[in-house]
Coordinates of C-alpha atoms in Angstrom, one line a residue:
Chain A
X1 CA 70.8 26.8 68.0
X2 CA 69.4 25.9 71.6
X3 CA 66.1 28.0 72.7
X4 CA 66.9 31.6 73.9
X5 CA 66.0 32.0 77.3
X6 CA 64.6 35.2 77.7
X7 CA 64.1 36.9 81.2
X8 CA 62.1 39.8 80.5
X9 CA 61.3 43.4 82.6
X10 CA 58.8 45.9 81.7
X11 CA 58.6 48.0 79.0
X12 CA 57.9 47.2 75.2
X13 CA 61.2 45.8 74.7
X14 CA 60.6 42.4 75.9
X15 CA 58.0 41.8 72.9
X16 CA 60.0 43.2 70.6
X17 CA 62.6 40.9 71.1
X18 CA 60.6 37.8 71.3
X19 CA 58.9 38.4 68.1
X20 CA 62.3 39.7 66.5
X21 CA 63.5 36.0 67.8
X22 CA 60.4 34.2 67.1
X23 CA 60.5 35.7 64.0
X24 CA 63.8 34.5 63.0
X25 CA 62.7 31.0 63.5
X26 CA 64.8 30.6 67.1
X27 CA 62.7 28.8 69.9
X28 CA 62.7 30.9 73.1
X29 CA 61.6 30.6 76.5
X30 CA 60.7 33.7 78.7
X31 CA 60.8 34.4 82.3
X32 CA 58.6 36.9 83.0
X33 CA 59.4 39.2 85.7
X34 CA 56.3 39.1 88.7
X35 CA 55.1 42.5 89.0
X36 CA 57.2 44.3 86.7
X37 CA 56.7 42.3 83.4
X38 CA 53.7 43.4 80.9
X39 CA 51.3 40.5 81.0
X40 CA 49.4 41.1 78.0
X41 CA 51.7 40.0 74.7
X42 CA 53.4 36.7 76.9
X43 CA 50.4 34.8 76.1
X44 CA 51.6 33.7 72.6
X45 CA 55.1 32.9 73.6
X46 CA 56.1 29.4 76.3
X47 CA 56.5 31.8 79.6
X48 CA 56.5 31.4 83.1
X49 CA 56.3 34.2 86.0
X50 CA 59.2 34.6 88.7
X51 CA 60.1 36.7 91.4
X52 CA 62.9 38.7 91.1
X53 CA 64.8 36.8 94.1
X54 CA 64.0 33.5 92.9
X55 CA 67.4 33.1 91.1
X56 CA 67.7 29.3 91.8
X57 CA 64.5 28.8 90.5
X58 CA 65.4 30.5 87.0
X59 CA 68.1 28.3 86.9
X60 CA 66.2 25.2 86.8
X61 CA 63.0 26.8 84.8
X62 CA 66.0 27.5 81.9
X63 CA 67.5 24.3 82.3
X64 CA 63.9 22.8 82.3
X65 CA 63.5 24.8 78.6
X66 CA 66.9 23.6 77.5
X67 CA 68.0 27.4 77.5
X68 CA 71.7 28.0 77.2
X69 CA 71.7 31.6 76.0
X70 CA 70.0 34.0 77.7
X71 CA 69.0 37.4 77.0
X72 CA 67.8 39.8 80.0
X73 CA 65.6 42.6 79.0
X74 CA 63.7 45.4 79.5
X75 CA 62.8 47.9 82.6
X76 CA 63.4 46.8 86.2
X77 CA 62.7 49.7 88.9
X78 CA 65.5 49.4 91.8
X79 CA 64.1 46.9 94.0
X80 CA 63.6 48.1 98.4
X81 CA 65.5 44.7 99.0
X82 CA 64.2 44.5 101.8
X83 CA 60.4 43.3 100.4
X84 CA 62.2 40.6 97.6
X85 CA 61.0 37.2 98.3
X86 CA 64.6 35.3 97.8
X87 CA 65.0 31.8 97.0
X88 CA 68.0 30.0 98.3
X89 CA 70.9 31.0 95.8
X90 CA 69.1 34.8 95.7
X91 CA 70.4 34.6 99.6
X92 CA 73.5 33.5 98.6
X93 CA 73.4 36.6 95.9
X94 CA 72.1 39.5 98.4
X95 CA 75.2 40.9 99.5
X96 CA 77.0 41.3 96.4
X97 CA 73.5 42.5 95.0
X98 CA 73.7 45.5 97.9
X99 CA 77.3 46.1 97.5
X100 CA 76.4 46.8 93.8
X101 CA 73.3 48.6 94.0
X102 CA 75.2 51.1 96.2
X103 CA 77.8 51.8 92.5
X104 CA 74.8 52.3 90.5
X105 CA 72.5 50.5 88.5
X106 CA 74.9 49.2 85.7
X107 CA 76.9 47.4 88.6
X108 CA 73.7 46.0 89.8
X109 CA 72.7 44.6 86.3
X110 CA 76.5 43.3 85.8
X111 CA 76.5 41.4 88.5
X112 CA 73.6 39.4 88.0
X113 CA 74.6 38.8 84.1
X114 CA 77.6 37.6 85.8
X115 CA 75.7 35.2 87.9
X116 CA 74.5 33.8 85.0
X117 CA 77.4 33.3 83.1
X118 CA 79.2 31.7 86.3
X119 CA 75.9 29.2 85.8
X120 CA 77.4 28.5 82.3
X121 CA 74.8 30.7 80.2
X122 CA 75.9 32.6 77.2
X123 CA 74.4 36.0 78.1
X124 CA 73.9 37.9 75.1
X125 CA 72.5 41.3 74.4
X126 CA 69.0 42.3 73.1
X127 CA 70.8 43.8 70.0
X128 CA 72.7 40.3 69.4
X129 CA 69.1 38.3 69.7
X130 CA 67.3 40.7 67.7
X131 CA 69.3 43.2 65.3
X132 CA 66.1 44.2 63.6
X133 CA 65.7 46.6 66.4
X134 CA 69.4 47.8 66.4
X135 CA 69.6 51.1 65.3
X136 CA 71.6 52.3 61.9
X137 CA 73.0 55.1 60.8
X138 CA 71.6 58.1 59.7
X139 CA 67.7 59.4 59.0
X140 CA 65.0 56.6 59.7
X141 CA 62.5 58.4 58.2
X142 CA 62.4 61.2 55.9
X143 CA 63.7 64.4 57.9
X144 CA 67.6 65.1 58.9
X145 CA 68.9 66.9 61.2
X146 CA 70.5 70.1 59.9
X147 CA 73.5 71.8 60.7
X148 CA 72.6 73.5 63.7
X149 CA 71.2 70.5 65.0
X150 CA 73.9 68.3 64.6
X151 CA 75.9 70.8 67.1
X152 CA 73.3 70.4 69.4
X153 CA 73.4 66.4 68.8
X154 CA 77.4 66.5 69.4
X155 CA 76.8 69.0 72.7
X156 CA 74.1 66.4 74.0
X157 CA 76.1 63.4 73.3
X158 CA 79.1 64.5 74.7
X159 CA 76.9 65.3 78.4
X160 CA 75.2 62.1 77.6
X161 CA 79.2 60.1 77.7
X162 CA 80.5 62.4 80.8
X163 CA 76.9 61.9 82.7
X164 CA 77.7 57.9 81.9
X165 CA 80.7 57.8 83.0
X166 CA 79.0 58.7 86.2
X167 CA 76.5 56.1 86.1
X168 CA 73.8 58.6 85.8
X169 CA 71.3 58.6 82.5
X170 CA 71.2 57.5 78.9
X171 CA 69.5 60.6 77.5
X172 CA 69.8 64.6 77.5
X173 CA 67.9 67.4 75.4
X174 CA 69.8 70.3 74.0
X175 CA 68.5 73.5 72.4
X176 CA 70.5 75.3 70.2
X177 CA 73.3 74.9 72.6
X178 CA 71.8 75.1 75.6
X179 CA 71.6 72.0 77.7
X180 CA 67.6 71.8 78.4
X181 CA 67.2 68.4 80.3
X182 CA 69.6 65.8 81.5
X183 CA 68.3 62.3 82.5
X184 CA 68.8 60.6 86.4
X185 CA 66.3 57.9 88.2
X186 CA 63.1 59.9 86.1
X187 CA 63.5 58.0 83.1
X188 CA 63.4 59.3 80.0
X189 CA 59.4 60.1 79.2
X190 CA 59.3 62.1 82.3
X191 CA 62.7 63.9 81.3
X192 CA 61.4 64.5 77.6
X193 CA 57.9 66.0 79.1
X194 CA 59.7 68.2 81.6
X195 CA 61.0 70.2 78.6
X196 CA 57.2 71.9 78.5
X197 CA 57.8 73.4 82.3
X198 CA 60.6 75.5 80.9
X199 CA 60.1 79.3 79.9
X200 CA 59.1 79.1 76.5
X201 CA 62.3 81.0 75.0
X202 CA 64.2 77.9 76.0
X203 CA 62.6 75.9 73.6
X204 CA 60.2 74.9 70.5
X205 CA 56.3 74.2 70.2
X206 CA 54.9 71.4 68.3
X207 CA 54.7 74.3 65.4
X208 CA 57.8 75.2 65.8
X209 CA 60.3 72.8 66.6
X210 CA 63.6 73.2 68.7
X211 CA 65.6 71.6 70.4
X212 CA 66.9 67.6 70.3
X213 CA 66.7 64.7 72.1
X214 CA 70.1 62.1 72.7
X215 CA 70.1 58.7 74.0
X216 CA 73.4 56.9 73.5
X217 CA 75.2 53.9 75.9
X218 CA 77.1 55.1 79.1
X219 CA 80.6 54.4 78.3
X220 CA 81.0 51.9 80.8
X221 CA 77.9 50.4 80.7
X222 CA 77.9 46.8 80.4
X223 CA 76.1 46.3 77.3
X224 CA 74.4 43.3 77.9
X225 CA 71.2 45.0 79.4
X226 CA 69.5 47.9 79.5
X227 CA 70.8 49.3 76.1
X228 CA 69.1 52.9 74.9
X229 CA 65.7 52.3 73.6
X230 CA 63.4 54.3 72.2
X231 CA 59.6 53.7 70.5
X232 CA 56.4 55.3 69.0
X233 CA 56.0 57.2 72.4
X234 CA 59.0 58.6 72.5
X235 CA 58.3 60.3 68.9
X236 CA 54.6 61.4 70.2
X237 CA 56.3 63.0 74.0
X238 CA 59.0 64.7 71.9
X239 CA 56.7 66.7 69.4
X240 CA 54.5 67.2 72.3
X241 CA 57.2 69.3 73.6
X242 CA 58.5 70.9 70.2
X243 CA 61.7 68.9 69.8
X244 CA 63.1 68.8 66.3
X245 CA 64.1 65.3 66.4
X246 CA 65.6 62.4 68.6
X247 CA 69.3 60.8 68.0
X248 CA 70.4 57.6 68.9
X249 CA 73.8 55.9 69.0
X250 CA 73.7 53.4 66.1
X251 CA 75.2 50.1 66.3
X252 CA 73.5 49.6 70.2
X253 CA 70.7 51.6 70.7
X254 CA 67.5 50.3 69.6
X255 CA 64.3 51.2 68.2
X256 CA 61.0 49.2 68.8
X257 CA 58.9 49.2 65.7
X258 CA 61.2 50.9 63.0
X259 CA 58.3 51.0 60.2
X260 CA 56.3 52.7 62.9
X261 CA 59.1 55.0 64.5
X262 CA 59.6 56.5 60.9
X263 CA 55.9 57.0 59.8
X264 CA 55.3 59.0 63.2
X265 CA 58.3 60.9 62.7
X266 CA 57.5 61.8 59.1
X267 CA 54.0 62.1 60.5
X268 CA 54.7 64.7 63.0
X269 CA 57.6 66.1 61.1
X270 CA 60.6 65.4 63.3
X271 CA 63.7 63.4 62.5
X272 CA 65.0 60.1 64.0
X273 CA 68.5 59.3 63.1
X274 CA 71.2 57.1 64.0
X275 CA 74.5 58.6 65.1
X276 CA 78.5 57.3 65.5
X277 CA 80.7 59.8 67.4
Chain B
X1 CA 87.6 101.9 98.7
X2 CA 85.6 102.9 96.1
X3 CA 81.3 102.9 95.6
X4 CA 81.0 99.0 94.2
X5 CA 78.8 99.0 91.2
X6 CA 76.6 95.8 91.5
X7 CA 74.6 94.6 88.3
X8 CA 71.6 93.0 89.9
X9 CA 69.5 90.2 88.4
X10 CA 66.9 88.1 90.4
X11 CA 66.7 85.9 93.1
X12 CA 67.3 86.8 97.1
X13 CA 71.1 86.8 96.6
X14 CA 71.7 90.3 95.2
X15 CA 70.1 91.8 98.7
X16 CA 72.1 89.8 100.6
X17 CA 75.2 90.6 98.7
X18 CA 73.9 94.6 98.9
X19 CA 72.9 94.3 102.8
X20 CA 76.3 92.6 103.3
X21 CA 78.3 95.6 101.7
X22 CA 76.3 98.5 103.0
X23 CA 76.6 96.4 106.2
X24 CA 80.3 96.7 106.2
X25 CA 80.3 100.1 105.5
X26 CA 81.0 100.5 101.7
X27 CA 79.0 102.3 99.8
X28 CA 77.5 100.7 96.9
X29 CA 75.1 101.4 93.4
X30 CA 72.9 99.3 91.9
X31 CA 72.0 98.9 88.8
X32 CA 68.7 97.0 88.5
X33 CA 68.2 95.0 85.7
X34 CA 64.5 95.5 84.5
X35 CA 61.9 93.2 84.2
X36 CA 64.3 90.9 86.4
X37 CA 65.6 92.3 89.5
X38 CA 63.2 92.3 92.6
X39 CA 61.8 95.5 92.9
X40 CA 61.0 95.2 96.9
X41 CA 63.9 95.4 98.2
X42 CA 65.7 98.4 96.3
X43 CA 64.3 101.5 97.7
X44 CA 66.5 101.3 100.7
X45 CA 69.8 101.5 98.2
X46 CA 71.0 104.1 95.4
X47 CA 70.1 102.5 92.6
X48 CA 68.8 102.9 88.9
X49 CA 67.3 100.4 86.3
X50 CA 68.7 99.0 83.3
X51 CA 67.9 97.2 80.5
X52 CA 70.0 94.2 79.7
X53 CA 70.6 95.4 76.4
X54 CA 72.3 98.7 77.6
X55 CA 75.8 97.9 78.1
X56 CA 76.7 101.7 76.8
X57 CA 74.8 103.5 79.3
X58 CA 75.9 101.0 82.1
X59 CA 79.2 102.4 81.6
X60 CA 77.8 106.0 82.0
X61 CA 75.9 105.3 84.8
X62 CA 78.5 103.3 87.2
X63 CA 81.0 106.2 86.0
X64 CA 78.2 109.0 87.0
X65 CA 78.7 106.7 90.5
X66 CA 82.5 106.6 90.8
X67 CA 82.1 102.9 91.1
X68 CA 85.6 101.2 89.9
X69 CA 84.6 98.1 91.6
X70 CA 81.6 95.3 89.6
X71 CA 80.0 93.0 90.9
X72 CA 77.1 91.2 88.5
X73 CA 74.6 88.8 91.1
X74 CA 71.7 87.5 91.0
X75 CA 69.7 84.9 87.9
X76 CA 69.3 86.4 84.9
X77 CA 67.7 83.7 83.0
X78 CA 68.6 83.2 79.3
X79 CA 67.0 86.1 77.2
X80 CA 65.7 85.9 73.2
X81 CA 68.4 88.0 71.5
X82 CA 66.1 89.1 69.3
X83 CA 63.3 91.3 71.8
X84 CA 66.5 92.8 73.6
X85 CA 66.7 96.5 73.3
X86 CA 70.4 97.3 72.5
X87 CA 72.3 100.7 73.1
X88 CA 75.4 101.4 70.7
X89 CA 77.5 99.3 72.7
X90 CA 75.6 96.4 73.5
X91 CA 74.9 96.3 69.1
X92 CA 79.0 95.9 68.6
X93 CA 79.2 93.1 71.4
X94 CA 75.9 91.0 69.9
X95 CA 78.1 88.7 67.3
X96 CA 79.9 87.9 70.6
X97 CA 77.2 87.8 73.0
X98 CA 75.3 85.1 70.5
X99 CA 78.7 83.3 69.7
X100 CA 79.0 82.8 73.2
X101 CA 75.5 82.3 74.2
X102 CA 76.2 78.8 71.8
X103 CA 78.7 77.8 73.8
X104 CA 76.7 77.6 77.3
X105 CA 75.9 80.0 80.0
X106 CA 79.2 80.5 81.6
X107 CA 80.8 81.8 78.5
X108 CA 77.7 83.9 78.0
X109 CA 79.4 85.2 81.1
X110 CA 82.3 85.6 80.8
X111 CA 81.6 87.6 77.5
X112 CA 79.9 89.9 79.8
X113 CA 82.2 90.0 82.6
X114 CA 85.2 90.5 80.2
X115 CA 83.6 93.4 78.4
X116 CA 83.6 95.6 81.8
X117 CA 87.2 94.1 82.7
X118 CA 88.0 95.9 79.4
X119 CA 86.3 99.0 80.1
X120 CA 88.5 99.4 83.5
X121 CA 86.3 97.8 86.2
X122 CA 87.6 95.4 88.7
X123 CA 85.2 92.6 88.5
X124 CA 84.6 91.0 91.8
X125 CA 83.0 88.0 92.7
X126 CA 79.5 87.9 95.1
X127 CA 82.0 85.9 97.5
X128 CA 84.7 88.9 97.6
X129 CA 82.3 91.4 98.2
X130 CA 80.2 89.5 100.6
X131 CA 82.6 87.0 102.7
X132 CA 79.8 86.6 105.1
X133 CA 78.0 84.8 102.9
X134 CA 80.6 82.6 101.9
X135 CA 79.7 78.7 103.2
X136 CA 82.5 77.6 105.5
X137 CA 83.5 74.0 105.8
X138 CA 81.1 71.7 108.5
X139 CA 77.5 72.1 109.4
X140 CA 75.9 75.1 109.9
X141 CA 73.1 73.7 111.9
X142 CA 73.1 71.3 114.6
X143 CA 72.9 67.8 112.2
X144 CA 75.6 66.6 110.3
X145 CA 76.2 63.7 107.5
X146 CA 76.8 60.3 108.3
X147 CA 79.1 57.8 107.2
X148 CA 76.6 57.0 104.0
X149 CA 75.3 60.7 103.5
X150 CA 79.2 61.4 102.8
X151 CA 79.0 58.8 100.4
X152 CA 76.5 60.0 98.8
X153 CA 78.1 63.3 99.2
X154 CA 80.8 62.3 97.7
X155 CA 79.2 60.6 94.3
X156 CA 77.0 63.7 94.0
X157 CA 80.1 66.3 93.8
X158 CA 81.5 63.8 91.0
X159 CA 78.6 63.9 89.0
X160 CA 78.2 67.8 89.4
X161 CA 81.8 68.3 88.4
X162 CA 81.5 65.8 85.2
X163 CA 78.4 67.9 84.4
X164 CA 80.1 71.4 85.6
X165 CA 82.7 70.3 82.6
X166 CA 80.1 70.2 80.2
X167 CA 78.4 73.7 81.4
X168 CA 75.3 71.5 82.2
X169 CA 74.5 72.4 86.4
X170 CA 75.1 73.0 89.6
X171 CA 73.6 70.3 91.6
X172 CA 72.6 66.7 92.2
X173 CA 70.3 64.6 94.3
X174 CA 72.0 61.0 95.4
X175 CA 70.0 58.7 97.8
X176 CA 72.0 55.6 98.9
X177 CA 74.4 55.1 95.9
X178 CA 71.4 55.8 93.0
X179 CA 71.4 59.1 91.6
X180 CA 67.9 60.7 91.5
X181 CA 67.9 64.1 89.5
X182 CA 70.8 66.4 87.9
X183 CA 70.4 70.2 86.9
X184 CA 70.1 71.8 83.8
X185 CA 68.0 74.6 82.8
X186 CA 65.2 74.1 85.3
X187 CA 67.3 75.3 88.1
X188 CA 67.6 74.1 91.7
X189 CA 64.3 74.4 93.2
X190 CA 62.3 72.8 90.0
X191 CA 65.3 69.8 90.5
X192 CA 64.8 69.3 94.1
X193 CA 60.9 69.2 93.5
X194 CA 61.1 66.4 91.0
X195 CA 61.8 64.2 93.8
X196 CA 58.7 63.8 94.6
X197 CA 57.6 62.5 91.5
X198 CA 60.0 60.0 91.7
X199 CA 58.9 55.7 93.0
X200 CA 58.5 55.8 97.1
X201 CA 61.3 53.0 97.4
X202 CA 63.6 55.2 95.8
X203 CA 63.5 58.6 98.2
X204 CA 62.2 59.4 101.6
X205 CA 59.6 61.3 103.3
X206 CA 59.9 64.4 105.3
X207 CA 59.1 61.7 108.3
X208 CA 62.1 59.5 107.2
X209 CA 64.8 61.7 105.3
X210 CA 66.6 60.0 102.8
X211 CA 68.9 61.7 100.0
X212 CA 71.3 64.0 99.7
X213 CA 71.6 67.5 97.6
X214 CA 74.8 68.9 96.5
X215 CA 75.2 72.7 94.7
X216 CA 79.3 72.8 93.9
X217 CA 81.1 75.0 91.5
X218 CA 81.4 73.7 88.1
X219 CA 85.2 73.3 87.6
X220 CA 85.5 75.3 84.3
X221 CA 83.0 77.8 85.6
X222 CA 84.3 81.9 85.7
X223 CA 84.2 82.6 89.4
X224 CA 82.9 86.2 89.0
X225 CA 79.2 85.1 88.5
X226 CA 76.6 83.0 89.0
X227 CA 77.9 81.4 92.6
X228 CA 76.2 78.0 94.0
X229 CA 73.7 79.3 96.2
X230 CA 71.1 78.3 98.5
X231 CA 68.5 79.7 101.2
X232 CA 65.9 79.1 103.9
X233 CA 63.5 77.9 100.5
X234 CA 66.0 75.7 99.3
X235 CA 66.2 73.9 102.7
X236 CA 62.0 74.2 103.0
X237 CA 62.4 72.4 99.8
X238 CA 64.5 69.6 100.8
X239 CA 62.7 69.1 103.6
X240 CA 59.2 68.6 101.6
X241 CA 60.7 66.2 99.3
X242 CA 62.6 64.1 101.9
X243 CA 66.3 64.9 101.8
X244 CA 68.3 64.3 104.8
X245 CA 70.6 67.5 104.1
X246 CA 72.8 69.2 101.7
X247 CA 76.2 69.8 101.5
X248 CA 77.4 72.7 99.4
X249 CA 81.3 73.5 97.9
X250 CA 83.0 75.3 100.8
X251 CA 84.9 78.7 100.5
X252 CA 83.2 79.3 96.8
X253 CA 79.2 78.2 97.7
X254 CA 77.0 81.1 99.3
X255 CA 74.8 80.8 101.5
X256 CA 71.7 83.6 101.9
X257 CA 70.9 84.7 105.8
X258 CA 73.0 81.7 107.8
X259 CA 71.0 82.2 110.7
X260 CA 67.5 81.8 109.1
X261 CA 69.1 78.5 107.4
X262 CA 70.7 77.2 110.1
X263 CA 67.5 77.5 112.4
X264 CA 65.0 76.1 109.0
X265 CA 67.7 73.0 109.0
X266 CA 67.2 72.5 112.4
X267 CA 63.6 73.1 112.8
X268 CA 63.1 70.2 110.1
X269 CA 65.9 67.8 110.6
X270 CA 68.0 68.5 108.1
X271 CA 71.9 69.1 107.9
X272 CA 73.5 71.8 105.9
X273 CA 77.4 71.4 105.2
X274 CA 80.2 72.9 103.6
X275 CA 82.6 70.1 102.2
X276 CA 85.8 70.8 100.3
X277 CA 86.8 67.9 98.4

């Protein structure tokens, strides 16, 4: 297999795939996004830093690496396009760029994948380089959700597909069928920790738990970036807040750290589980 | 015409609805629901208070009135079933009150609404009683959208009416193409508040609006209660957080005191539309 190129955003993510890959014996080659890219794990892997508008210049760093899969991965905030530093062939690329940021973010992210595989990459998915983190059905640790629950799951996944349709969010908490929180441009920590501003017969306390968290793919969301994700934080902000437990849509969401995930969730006494509706 | 009963829960709307009707000459009895109507304004209208649980003595009481005519107006946020005091009748409609109640807040309802349908009332909407307050279609204030607020406009209603079909909210906040918050069961004002929390690039200031709110009816919702609605503190709102205006569903939306609104929207450079779509 040739080395992975790897163009990674923020977020855990990024690591989690290299090691996944690195792990796996693959050679890979990561571009780390300037500004937006953790610095601290990219140390033990080859790496180099590049702007976001420097798409020519990716194109010769993965050539340069002898990368002819890529993978592009983790967080990237909408850019003001007006303060990205572009390179020639990122000139060439603004206008479709703005004409696609102005559908919504998953036209934005298809049409640089697209841009790539015009350059004669194959542009895989995080949960092709890496299905460690790929999510599978049913409990990850030792707590499932009960009857009630699973209404609340279906309710939440069903506002999760109609908000995706839309473009909107991956994620939505329900509570014993009330819709509680629905996910937009906040991301999803923010949306979880909102839960805690509503009046408190809306939903659960760390002692007594309500309520769940979804995160599942937007049905036309091209899935080779920004699949659902979720990690040890997400376990800690949704007992801070007295959800009952967190379901993700197996098969493409993923999980970061699955031995950890289920510890904290049996720690804390919520479930994590892996759905297919 | 007969004395109109009106059920009154919180929020500015069910004075404006009662100062409408007295206004055009119909008398009218409130029944004040306790611990959540506004107590200030009442004194100047026949009215008594009720608990929520006390659909029996509703009954007696908008008899005792000779109203024929219901309206119910105003919040009435979500209450625990189990700390409401219940009368005879509201104990025989609990199994369907909570069978409902699982099923979102606009069956919740309609549950309601139905129940006095049965028991011989007319049920009226906010917008039949008080056709002043109904939000006509074009500005109200001097501003109005532009090409790419319409757009924004436009993507906004979607994404309320693919939420409206899941009984999730009311409203949305789109800023050039990206949508930036939806509404569940925080309610407008904490929604249009979360812009601020959001990255700069992403919103405007009150010094350069950017961003659009939209409150439309959701399409499966019972007309006879809980209106779209906005007033002078929604607009104040908007305003803080840098929107550029809001456009509300015309002919169904309400709008509380058009003159105060119309002056707030022009005093901070905002527009305030009715758009049929």
């Amino acid at each position: 297999m040739s080395t992975l190129g790897i163009i990674a955003g923020g977020g855990e993510l990024p690591h989690a795939v290299a090691q996944s890959v690195a792990g796996s014996g693959r050679k890979l080659h990561i571009l780390a996004l300037r500004g937006i890219a953790d610095e601290g794990w990219l140390a033990a892997y080859p790496h180099e830093w590049m702007g976001v508008g420097e798409l020519g210049r990716s194109l010769k760093l993965l050539a340069a690496a002898g990368a002819k899969d890529l993978i592009l991965v983790g967080q990237v905030d909408r850019p003001a396009f007006s303060e990205i530093k572009l390179d020639a062939r990122g000139l060439t690329m603004l206008p479709s760029l703005i004409a696609a940021a102005r559908k919504g973010d998953d036209a934005l992210m298809k049409t640089i994948s697209d841009f790539y595989a015009r350059e004669g990459f194959a542009v895989l998915t995080a949960a092709d380089a890496a299905p460690g983190l790929v999510t599978g059905e049913g409990p990850l640790g030792k707590l499932a959700p009960d009857a009630g629950q699973m209404e609340d799951i279906k309710r939440a996944f069903a506002i999760v597909r109609a908000l995706g349709a839309e473009d909107v969010g991956q994620a939505a908490i329900v509570c014993e069928g009330l819709p509680l929180c629905v996910e937009a441009a906040e991301g999803t920590d923010a949306m979880i920790a909102r839960v805690a501003t509503l009046r408190k017969n809306l939903r659960g306390t760390p002692e007594n738990k309500r309520g769940v968290l979804v995160k599942a793919l937007k049905p036309m969301q091209d899935r080779k970036t920004d699949l659902p994700v979720i990690g040890v934080n997400t376990v800690r902000g949704a007992h801070a807040v007295g959800l009952a437990g967190i379901a993700l849509e197996a098969g493409v969401s993923l999980i970061v750290d699955k031995t950890a995930v289920a510890a904290a969730a049996d720690r804390l006494g919520l479930f994590v589980t892996g759905i297919r509706l």
